[in-house]
Amino acid sequence: MRVDLKENELWILSFYRNSEINGSLFFGRMARTLPPGPVQHDMTRHFADEGQHAWFWTSCIQRLGAEPIRLDETYQDRYLAAAGLPTNIMEILAITLTFEKRVIGQYALHRKMPGLRMQVRETIDLIMEDEKWHIEWVSEALERLKPEFGADRIESTLKRFHDADQEVYRSILEEHHQRLEDLLKHRARTRQDDDAV
Amino acid sequence: MPSEFLSRVERLLAKPAGSLSPEMLLEDLGVDSFALVELLVRLQEDLKTRVFQEDLAGIVTIGELEQVFERRTAQQRLSS
């Protein structure tokens, strides 16, 4: 089935695809670098998941009768520029956890949009199953690192990355306001509904 | 004569021996940010020490990076 994908829809689906590709490249390089152990094991699976998610989005866009747009910048580029490079395994996991929470929130918001295309909904549902595990394994790995790094240091690192993420997300919403218009309207409506409860 | 640290960085980045100097800027290493993270992780594994994001604030040369590792290694040796 071929449908007309609006330019803004194509842009956002391409943005998701691009972010998944970049995530996969990052985790692949970390999986290659880390010493053998549980983190290397889970990081390798995470790397494979992100690569598959990029494929899901590629396939979704093509099923909608379009081709992905090549985008030069990803969310991760902005994020690393704002948060700074992670330097050790704890910081890598902390930045990953922050990013994965953002991804889940974004996909959940998109999933609830009225009139969502079936192909997009199916793709988000497929990805969300993996995302839950991503949060789980990274949280558990950080928990195991508490004796070495200290709970306080891990908490402050998470807060620093969370603050950077908030800033980057806000700047992307501002910059791409027109492209994300439908999503932003939906977000505002959701917030109003939440406030009314 | 290049330090052991410089030689290690050269090996990890597959650079020719003697091609790096302490004054060289990190941004002139010709590696992207992911490769820099990989380098830092490998150095910590090899040298059995930990460095943190705040340690790298204002660090622009390889020599300064070496000093960070030396300082952290000394601190962690004292506290263990």
PDB file of C-alpha atoms in Angstrom:
ATOM      1  CA  MET A   1       0.000   0.000   0.000  1.00  0.00           C
ATOM      2  CA  ARG A   2       1.411   3.374  -0.959  1.00  0.00           C
ATOM      3  CA  VAL A   3       0.233   6.527   0.766  1.00  0.00           C
ATOM      4  CA  ASP A   4       1.259  10.159   0.540  1.00  0.00           C
ATOM      5  CA  LEU A   5       3.573  10.937   3.380  1.00  0.00           C
ATOM      6  CA  LYS A   6       3.559  14.604   4.364  1.00  0.00           C
ATOM      7  CA  GLU A   7       6.954  16.313   4.271  1.00  0.00           C
ATOM      8  CA  ASN A   8       6.961  16.861   8.028  1.00  0.00           C
ATOM      9  CA  GLU A   9       6.068  13.243   8.712  1.00  0.00           C
ATOM     10  CA  LEU A  10       8.857  12.058   6.449  1.00  0.00           C
ATOM     11  CA  TRP A  11      11.298  14.348   8.202  1.00  0.00           C
ATOM     12  CA  ILE A  12      10.471  13.072  11.671  1.00  0.00           C
ATOM     13  CA  LEU A  13      10.532   9.394  10.643  1.00  0.00           C
ATOM     14  CA  SER A  14      13.881  10.015   8.942  1.00  0.00           C
ATOM     15  CA  PHE A  15      15.090  11.743  12.104  1.00  0.00           C
ATOM     16  CA  TYR A  16      14.150   8.644  14.137  1.00  0.00           C
ATOM     17  CA  ARG A  17      15.926   6.424  11.614  1.00  0.00           C
ATOM     18  CA  ASN A  18      19.017   8.566  11.729  1.00  0.00           C
ATOM     19  CA  SER A  19      19.098   8.576  15.533  1.00  0.00           C
ATOM     20  CA  GLU A  20      18.774   4.779  15.625  1.00  0.00           C
ATOM     21  CA  ILE A  21      21.643   4.435  13.145  1.00  0.00           C
ATOM     22  CA  ASN A  22      23.837   6.739  15.171  1.00  0.00           C
ATOM     23  CA  GLY A  23      22.902   4.924  18.396  1.00  0.00           C
ATOM     24  CA  SER A  24      23.829   1.636  16.782  1.00  0.00           C
ATOM     25  CA  LEU A  25      27.183   2.985  15.631  1.00  0.00           C
ATOM     26  CA  PHE A  26      27.954   4.293  19.112  1.00  0.00           C
ATOM     27  CA  PHE A  27      26.957   1.085  20.913  1.00  0.00           C
ATOM     28  CA  GLY A  28      28.777  -1.008  18.337  1.00  0.00           C
ATOM     29  CA  ARG A  29      31.976   0.844  19.015  1.00  0.00           C
ATOM     30  CA  MET A  30      31.484   0.557  22.755  1.00  0.00           C
ATOM     31  CA  ALA A  31      30.709  -3.174  22.430  1.00  0.00           C
ATOM     32  CA  ARG A  32      33.965  -3.516  20.499  1.00  0.00           C
ATOM     33  CA  THR A  33      35.942  -1.588  23.113  1.00  0.00           C
ATOM     34  CA  LEU A  34      34.623  -2.879  26.453  1.00  0.00           C
ATOM     35  CA  PRO A  35      36.246  -5.855  28.157  1.00  0.00           C
ATOM     36  CA  PRO A  36      34.326  -9.149  28.269  1.00  0.00           C
ATOM     37  CA  GLY A  37      31.574  -9.250  30.908  1.00  0.00           C
ATOM     38  CA  PRO A  38      27.873  -8.573  31.438  1.00  0.00           C
ATOM     39  CA  VAL A  39      28.081  -4.969  30.177  1.00  0.00           C
ATOM     40  CA  GLN A  40      29.831  -6.012  26.980  1.00  0.00           C
ATOM     41  CA  HIS A  41      27.213  -8.744  26.513  1.00  0.00           C
ATOM     42  CA  ASP A  42      24.212  -6.436  26.932  1.00  0.00           C
ATOM     43  CA  MET A  43      25.842  -3.569  25.036  1.00  0.00           C
ATOM     44  CA  THR A  44      26.301  -5.893  22.061  1.00  0.00           C
ATOM     45  CA  ARG A  45      22.617  -6.827  22.080  1.00  0.00           C
ATOM     46  CA  HIS A  46      21.712  -3.147  22.460  1.00  0.00           C
ATOM     47  CA  PHE A  47      23.881  -2.356  19.421  1.00  0.00           C
ATOM     48  CA  ALA A  48      22.052  -5.027  17.418  1.00  0.00           C
ATOM     49  CA  ASP A  49      18.641  -3.697  18.540  1.00  0.00           C
ATOM     50  CA  GLU A  50      19.413  -0.141  17.455  1.00  0.00           C
ATOM     51  CA  GLY A  51      20.562  -1.360  14.053  1.00  0.00           C
ATOM     52  CA  GLN A  52      17.348  -3.295  13.680  1.00  0.00           C
ATOM     53  CA  HIS A  53      15.301  -0.249  14.706  1.00  0.00           C
ATOM     54  CA  ALA A  54      16.988   1.732  11.942  1.00  0.00           C
ATOM     55  CA  TRP A  55      15.912  -1.021   9.570  1.00  0.00           C
ATOM     56  CA  PHE A  56      12.326  -0.899  10.951  1.00  0.00           C
ATOM     57  CA  TRP A  57      12.140   2.834  10.219  1.00  0.00           C
ATOM     58  CA  THR A  58      13.668   2.405   6.769  1.00  0.00           C
ATOM     59  CA  SER A  59      11.101  -0.254   5.970  1.00  0.00           C
ATOM     60  CA  CYS A  60       8.256   1.795   7.467  1.00  0.00           C
ATOM     61  CA  ILE A  61       9.133   4.857   5.374  1.00  0.00           C
ATOM     62  CA  GLN A  62       9.343   2.752   2.233  1.00  0.00           C
ATOM     63  CA  ARG A  63       6.021   1.040   2.958  1.00  0.00           C
ATOM     64  CA  LEU A  64       4.579   4.542   3.147  1.00  0.00           C
ATOM     65  CA  GLY A  65       5.800   5.155  -0.388  1.00  0.00           C
ATOM     66  CA  ALA A  66       8.778   7.378   0.399  1.00  0.00           C
ATOM     67  CA  GLU A  67      12.537   7.181   0.866  1.00  0.00           C
ATOM     68  CA  PRO A  68      14.388   8.314   4.000  1.00  0.00           C
ATOM     69  CA  ILE A  69      15.801  11.823   3.956  1.00  0.00           C
ATOM     70  CA  ARG A  70      19.524  12.034   4.581  1.00  0.00           C
ATOM     71  CA  LEU A  71      20.026  14.137   7.692  1.00  0.00           C
ATOM     72  CA  ASP A  72      23.454  15.279   8.733  1.00  0.00           C
ATOM     73  CA  GLU A  73      22.809  15.945  12.384  1.00  0.00           C
ATOM     74  CA  THR A  74      21.391  13.577  14.972  1.00  0.00           C
ATOM     75  CA  TYR A  75      19.968  14.037  18.428  1.00  0.00           C
ATOM     76  CA  GLN A  76      23.068  12.316  19.812  1.00  0.00           C
ATOM     77  CA  ASP A  77      25.398  14.873  18.180  1.00  0.00           C
ATOM     78  CA  ARG A  78      23.585  17.714  19.902  1.00  0.00           C
ATOM     79  CA  TYR A  79      23.363  15.765  23.102  1.00  0.00           C
ATOM     80  CA  LEU A  80      27.100  15.008  23.238  1.00  0.00           C
ATOM     81  CA  ALA A  81      27.891  18.630  22.407  1.00  0.00           C
ATOM     82  CA  ALA A  82      25.692  19.825  25.285  1.00  0.00           C
ATOM     83  CA  ALA A  83      26.478  17.114  27.834  1.00  0.00           C
ATOM     84  CA  GLY A  84      30.143  16.590  26.985  1.00  0.00           C
ATOM     85  CA  LEU A  85      31.755  13.284  26.093  1.00  0.00           C
ATOM     86  CA  PRO A  86      31.307  10.433  28.545  1.00  0.00           C
ATOM     87  CA  THR A  87      34.729   9.307  29.704  1.00  0.00           C
ATOM     88  CA  ASN A  88      34.210   6.046  31.594  1.00  0.00           C
ATOM     89  CA  ILE A  89      31.820   3.116  31.635  1.00  0.00           C
ATOM     90  CA  MET A  90      29.569   4.652  34.309  1.00  0.00           C
ATOM     91  CA  GLU A  91      29.204   7.889  32.336  1.00  0.00           C
ATOM     92  CA  ILE A  92      28.549   5.939  29.133  1.00  0.00           C
ATOM     93  CA  LEU A  93      25.752   4.044  30.871  1.00  0.00           C
ATOM     94  CA  ALA A  94      24.366   7.214  32.477  1.00  0.00           C
ATOM     95  CA  ILE A  95      24.199   9.064  29.169  1.00  0.00           C
ATOM     96  CA  THR A  96      22.616   5.975  27.597  1.00  0.00           C
ATOM     97  CA  LEU A  97      19.944   5.752  30.284  1.00  0.00           C
ATOM     98  CA  THR A  98      19.063   9.430  29.905  1.00  0.00           C
ATOM     99  CA  PHE A  99      18.884   9.068  26.152  1.00  0.00           C
ATOM    100  CA  GLU A 100      16.790   5.890  26.274  1.00  0.00           C
ATOM    101  CA  LYS A 101      14.279   7.581  28.582  1.00  0.00           C
ATOM    102  CA  ARG A 102      13.998  10.425  26.079  1.00  0.00           C
ATOM    103  CA  VAL A 103      13.463   7.924  23.243  1.00  0.00           C
ATOM    104  CA  ILE A 104      10.709   6.086  25.125  1.00  0.00           C
ATOM    105  CA  GLY A 105       8.990   9.371  25.996  1.00  0.00           C
ATOM    106  CA  GLN A 106       9.174  10.589  22.410  1.00  0.00           C
ATOM    107  CA  TYR A 107       7.892   7.340  20.903  1.00  0.00           C
ATOM    108  CA  ALA A 108       5.104   7.134  23.512  1.00  0.00           C
ATOM    109  CA  LEU A 109       4.021  10.679  22.644  1.00  0.00           C
ATOM    110  CA  HIS A 110       4.101   9.935  18.922  1.00  0.00           C
ATOM    111  CA  ARG A 111       2.221   6.636  19.466  1.00  0.00           C
ATOM    112  CA  LYS A 112      -0.716   8.519  20.996  1.00  0.00           C
ATOM    113  CA  MET A 113      -1.082  11.019  18.166  1.00  0.00           C
ATOM    114  CA  PRO A 114      -4.564  11.018  16.680  1.00  0.00           C
ATOM    115  CA  GLY A 115      -4.783   9.663  13.157  1.00  0.00           C
ATOM    116  CA  LEU A 116      -1.459   7.863  13.444  1.00  0.00           C
ATOM    117  CA  ARG A 117      -0.699   5.732  10.416  1.00  0.00           C
ATOM    118  CA  MET A 118      -0.885   2.000  11.019  1.00  0.00           C
ATOM    119  CA  GLN A 119       2.653   1.444   9.709  1.00  0.00           C
ATOM    120  CA  VAL A 120       4.081   4.017  12.122  1.00  0.00           C
ATOM    121  CA  ARG A 121       2.128   2.601  15.065  1.00  0.00           C
ATOM    122  CA  GLU A 122       3.338  -0.918  14.311  1.00  0.00           C
ATOM    123  CA  THR A 123       6.934   0.272  14.046  1.00  0.00           C
ATOM    124  CA  ILE A 124       6.790   2.158  17.338  1.00  0.00           C
ATOM    125  CA  ASP A 125       5.227  -0.876  19.055  1.00  0.00           C
ATOM    126  CA  LEU A 126       8.003  -3.131  17.793  1.00  0.00           C
ATOM    127  CA  ILE A 127      10.688  -0.743  18.966  1.00  0.00           C
ATOM    128  CA  MET A 128       9.091  -0.044  22.348  1.00  0.00           C
ATOM    129  CA  GLU A 129       9.387  -3.697  23.342  1.00  0.00           C
ATOM    130  CA  ASP A 130      13.170  -3.438  23.013  1.00  0.00           C
ATOM    131  CA  GLU A 131      13.326  -0.007  24.626  1.00  0.00           C
ATOM    132  CA  LYS A 132      11.894  -1.359  27.877  1.00  0.00           C
ATOM    133  CA  TRP A 133      14.732  -3.869  28.037  1.00  0.00           C
ATOM    134  CA  HIS A 134      17.277  -1.142  27.242  1.00  0.00           C
ATOM    135  CA  ILE A 135      16.179   0.851  30.285  1.00  0.00           C
ATOM    136  CA  GLU A 136      16.222  -2.307  32.397  1.00  0.00           C
ATOM    137  CA  TRP A 137      19.706  -3.521  31.546  1.00  0.00           C
ATOM    138  CA  VAL A 138      21.325  -0.098  31.788  1.00  0.00           C
ATOM    139  CA  SER A 139      19.650   0.593  35.156  1.00  0.00           C
ATOM    140  CA  GLU A 140      20.828  -2.763  36.490  1.00  0.00           C
ATOM    141  CA  ALA A 141      24.361  -2.203  35.206  1.00  0.00           C
ATOM    142  CA  LEU A 142      24.492   1.220  36.884  1.00  0.00           C
ATOM    143  CA  GLU A 143      23.255  -0.347  40.103  1.00  0.00           C
ATOM    144  CA  ARG A 144      26.103  -2.850  39.969  1.00  0.00           C
ATOM    145  CA  LEU A 145      28.597   0.018  39.555  1.00  0.00           C
ATOM    146  CA  LYS A 146      27.526   1.764  42.773  1.00  0.00           C
ATOM    147  CA  PRO A 147      30.217   0.155  44.955  1.00  0.00           C
ATOM    148  CA  GLU A 148      32.940   1.299  42.551  1.00  0.00           C
ATOM    149  CA  PHE A 149      31.705   4.768  41.595  1.00  0.00           C
ATOM    150  CA  GLY A 150      29.475   5.661  44.550  1.00  0.00           C
ATOM    151  CA  ALA A 151      25.739   6.270  44.476  1.00  0.00           C
ATOM    152  CA  ASP A 152      26.172  10.040  44.838  1.00  0.00           C
ATOM    153  CA  ARG A 153      28.474  10.331  41.850  1.00  0.00           C
ATOM    154  CA  ILE A 154      26.135   8.232  39.707  1.00  0.00           C
ATOM    155  CA  GLU A 155      23.149  10.362  40.766  1.00  0.00           C
ATOM    156  CA  SER A 156      24.914  13.634  40.016  1.00  0.00           C
ATOM    157  CA  THR A 157      26.076  12.310  36.646  1.00  0.00           C
ATOM    158  CA  LEU A 158      22.538  11.275  35.751  1.00  0.00           C
ATOM    159  CA  LYS A 159      21.262  14.697  36.771  1.00  0.00           C
ATOM    160  CA  ARG A 160      23.878  16.475  34.643  1.00  0.00           C
ATOM    161  CA  PHE A 161      22.963  14.415  31.587  1.00  0.00           C
ATOM    162  CA  HIS A 162      19.241  14.834  32.287  1.00  0.00           C
ATOM    163  CA  ASP A 163      19.640  18.621  32.388  1.00  0.00           C
ATOM    164  CA  ALA A 164      21.566  18.556  29.104  1.00  0.00           C
ATOM    165  CA  ASP A 165      18.886  16.388  27.533  1.00  0.00           C
ATOM    166  CA  GLN A 166      16.141  18.816  28.584  1.00  0.00           C
ATOM    167  CA  GLU A 167      18.064  21.669  27.031  1.00  0.00           C
ATOM    168  CA  VAL A 168      18.737  19.831  23.773  1.00  0.00           C
ATOM    169  CA  TYR A 169      15.130  18.654  23.444  1.00  0.00           C
ATOM    170  CA  ARG A 170      13.879  22.200  24.026  1.00  0.00           C
ATOM    171  CA  SER A 171      16.260  23.605  21.415  1.00  0.00           C
ATOM    172  CA  ILE A 172      15.242  20.988  18.828  1.00  0.00           C
ATOM    173  CA  LEU A 173      11.557  21.704  19.421  1.00  0.00           C
ATOM    174  CA  GLU A 174      12.224  25.405  18.924  1.00  0.00           C
ATOM    175  CA  GLU A 175      14.377  24.941  15.852  1.00  0.00           C
ATOM    176  CA  HIS A 176      12.072  22.483  14.104  1.00  0.00           C
ATOM    177  CA  HIS A 177       8.822  23.975  15.356  1.00  0.00           C
ATOM    178  CA  GLN A 178       7.148  23.878  11.961  1.00  0.00           C
ATOM    179  CA  ARG A 179       8.148  20.307  11.211  1.00  0.00           C
ATOM    180  CA  LEU A 180       6.998  19.124  14.626  1.00  0.00           C
ATOM    181  CA  GLU A 181       3.831  21.239  14.680  1.00  0.00           C
ATOM    182  CA  ASP A 182       1.356  18.340  14.837  1.00  0.00           C
ATOM    183  CA  LEU A 183       3.352  16.593  17.539  1.00  0.00           C
ATOM    184  CA  LEU A 184       3.643  19.790  19.575  1.00  0.00           C
ATOM    185  CA  LYS A 185      -0.088  20.446  19.360  1.00  0.00           C
ATOM    186  CA  HIS A 186      -0.733  16.921  20.542  1.00  0.00           C
ATOM    187  CA  ARG A 187       1.785  17.344  23.355  1.00  0.00           C
ATOM    188  CA  ALA A 188       0.065  20.552  24.499  1.00  0.00           C
ATOM    189  CA  ARG A 189      -3.347  18.850  24.419  1.00  0.00           C
ATOM    190  CA  THR A 190      -2.013  15.889  26.406  1.00  0.00           C
ATOM    191  CA  ARG A 191      -0.614  18.231  29.032  1.00  0.00           C
ATOM    192  CA  GLN A 192      -3.945  20.103  29.279  1.00  0.00           C
ATOM    193  CA  ASP A 193      -5.753  16.793  29.731  1.00  0.00           C
ATOM    194  CA  ASP A 194      -3.261  15.758  32.408  1.00  0.00           C
ATOM    195  CA  ASP A 195      -3.714  19.084  34.196  1.00  0.00           C
ATOM    196  CA  ALA A 196      -7.486  18.708  34.087  1.00  0.00           C
ATOM    197  CA  VAL A 197      -7.358  15.316  35.833  1.00  0.00           C
TER     198      VAL A 197
ATOM    199  CA  MET B   1      61.861   9.808  23.562  1.00  0.00           C
ATOM    200  CA  PRO B   2      58.079   9.482  23.649  1.00  0.00           C
ATOM    201  CA  SER B   3      56.499   8.551  26.971  1.00  0.00           C
ATOM    202  CA  GLU B   4      54.863   5.176  27.502  1.00  0.00           C
ATOM    203  CA  PHE B   5      51.510   6.962  27.515  1.00  0.00           C
ATOM    204  CA  LEU B   6      52.132   8.529  24.095  1.00  0.00           C
ATOM    205  CA  SER B   7      53.235   5.193  22.667  1.00  0.00           C
ATOM    206  CA  ARG B   8      50.097   3.586  24.048  1.00  0.00           C
ATOM    207  CA  VAL B   9      47.882   6.264  22.456  1.00  0.00           C
ATOM    208  CA  GLU B  10      49.685   5.766  19.157  1.00  0.00           C
ATOM    209  CA  ARG B  11      49.074   2.017  19.303  1.00  0.00           C
ATOM    210  CA  LEU B  12      45.408   2.409  20.239  1.00  0.00           C
ATOM    211  CA  LEU B  13      44.805   4.888  17.440  1.00  0.00           C
ATOM    212  CA  ALA B  14      46.953   2.931  14.962  1.00  0.00           C
ATOM    213  CA  LYS B  15      49.231   5.944  14.452  1.00  0.00           C
ATOM    214  CA  PRO B  16      52.876   5.570  13.409  1.00  0.00           C
ATOM    215  CA  ALA B  17      55.362   5.388  16.291  1.00  0.00           C
ATOM    216  CA  GLY B  18      56.697   8.811  17.176  1.00  0.00           C
ATOM    217  CA  SER B  19      53.939  10.662  15.343  1.00  0.00           C
ATOM    218  CA  LEU B  20      52.384  12.146  18.481  1.00  0.00           C
ATOM    219  CA  SER B  21      53.822  14.756  20.804  1.00  0.00           C
ATOM    220  CA  PRO B  22      52.634  16.098  24.179  1.00  0.00           C
ATOM    221  CA  GLU B  23      51.900  19.493  22.600  1.00  0.00           C
ATOM    222  CA  MET B  24      49.627  18.032  19.965  1.00  0.00           C
ATOM    223  CA  LEU B  25      46.002  19.085  20.223  1.00  0.00           C
ATOM    224  CA  LEU B  26      43.438  16.348  20.817  1.00  0.00           C
ATOM    225  CA  GLU B  27      41.335  17.827  18.031  1.00  0.00           C
ATOM    226  CA  ASP B  28      44.292  17.312  15.671  1.00  0.00           C
ATOM    227  CA  LEU B  29      44.330  13.562  16.295  1.00  0.00           C
ATOM    228  CA  GLY B  30      41.926  13.250  13.404  1.00  0.00           C
ATOM    229  CA  VAL B  31      39.440  11.100  15.291  1.00  0.00           C
ATOM    230  CA  ASP B  32      35.740  11.652  15.835  1.00  0.00           C
ATOM    231  CA  SER B  33      34.056  11.940  19.229  1.00  0.00           C
ATOM    232  CA  PHE B  34      33.134   8.239  19.345  1.00  0.00           C
ATOM    233  CA  ALA B  35      36.772   7.280  18.734  1.00  0.00           C
ATOM    234  CA  LEU B  36      37.835   9.613  21.523  1.00  0.00           C
ATOM    235  CA  VAL B  37      35.433   7.875  23.925  1.00  0.00           C
ATOM    236  CA  GLU B  38      36.820   4.508  22.766  1.00  0.00           C
ATOM    237  CA  LEU B  39      40.358   5.740  23.386  1.00  0.00           C
ATOM    238  CA  LEU B  40      39.500   6.919  26.905  1.00  0.00           C
ATOM    239  CA  VAL B  41      37.815   3.615  27.770  1.00  0.00           C
ATOM    240  CA  ARG B  42      40.767   1.598  26.457  1.00  0.00           C
ATOM    241  CA  LEU B  43      43.284   3.758  28.314  1.00  0.00           C
ATOM    242  CA  GLN B  44      41.380   3.251  31.575  1.00  0.00           C
ATOM    243  CA  GLU B  45      41.245  -0.491  31.037  1.00  0.00           C
ATOM    244  CA  ASP B  46      44.938  -0.694  30.163  1.00  0.00           C
ATOM    245  CA  LEU B  47      46.119   1.600  32.956  1.00  0.00           C
ATOM    246  CA  LYS B  48      43.596   0.247  35.474  1.00  0.00           C
ATOM    247  CA  THR B  49      42.400   3.665  36.517  1.00  0.00           C
ATOM    248  CA  ARG B  50      39.273   5.797  36.201  1.00  0.00           C
ATOM    249  CA  VAL B  51      38.930   9.292  34.830  1.00  0.00           C
ATOM    250  CA  PHE B  52      35.811  11.412  34.924  1.00  0.00           C
ATOM    251  CA  GLN B  53      34.194  13.993  32.714  1.00  0.00           C
ATOM    252  CA  GLU B  54      35.202  16.845  35.022  1.00  0.00           C
ATOM    253  CA  ASP B  55      38.870  15.793  34.691  1.00  0.00           C
ATOM    254  CA  LEU B  56      38.774  16.615  31.007  1.00  0.00           C
ATOM    255  CA  ALA B  57      37.370  20.124  31.358  1.00  0.00           C
ATOM    256  CA  GLY B  58      39.787  22.490  29.631  1.00  0.00           C
ATOM    257  CA  ILE B  59      42.062  19.657  28.432  1.00  0.00           C
ATOM    258  CA  VAL B  60      43.221  20.385  24.892  1.00  0.00           C
ATOM    259  CA  THR B  61      46.559  18.583  24.380  1.00  0.00           C
ATOM    260  CA  ILE B  62      47.732  14.979  24.645  1.00  0.00           C
ATOM    261  CA  GLY B  63      50.264  16.013  27.287  1.00  0.00           C
ATOM    262  CA  GLU B  64      47.459  17.415  29.444  1.00  0.00           C
ATOM    263  CA  LEU B  65      45.505  14.192  28.988  1.00  0.00           C
ATOM    264  CA  GLU B  66      48.553  12.245  30.143  1.00  0.00           C
ATOM    265  CA  GLN B  67      48.738  14.422  33.270  1.00  0.00           C
ATOM    266  CA  VAL B  68      45.077  13.655  34.022  1.00  0.00           C
ATOM    267  CA  PHE B  69      45.786   9.930  33.868  1.00  0.00           C
ATOM    268  CA  GLU B  70      48.922  10.297  35.999  1.00  0.00           C
ATOM    269  CA  ARG B  71      47.040  12.297  38.631  1.00  0.00           C
ATOM    270  CA  ARG B  72      44.102   9.892  38.757  1.00  0.00           C
ATOM    271  CA  THR B  73      46.368   6.849  38.886  1.00  0.00           C
ATOM    272  CA  ALA B  74      48.300   8.358  41.796  1.00  0.00           C
ATOM    273  CA  GLN B  75      45.087   9.296  43.663  1.00  0.00           C
ATOM    274  CA  GLN B  76      43.552   5.890  43.173  1.00  0.00           C
ATOM    275  CA  ARG B  77      46.764   4.154  44.260  1.00  0.00           C
ATOM    276  CA  LEU B  78      46.737   6.214  47.467  1.00  0.00           C
ATOM    277  CA  SER B  79      43.107   5.501  48.255  1.00  0.00           C
ATOM    278  CA  SER B  80      43.352   1.752  47.642  1.00  0.00           C
TER     279      SER B  80
END
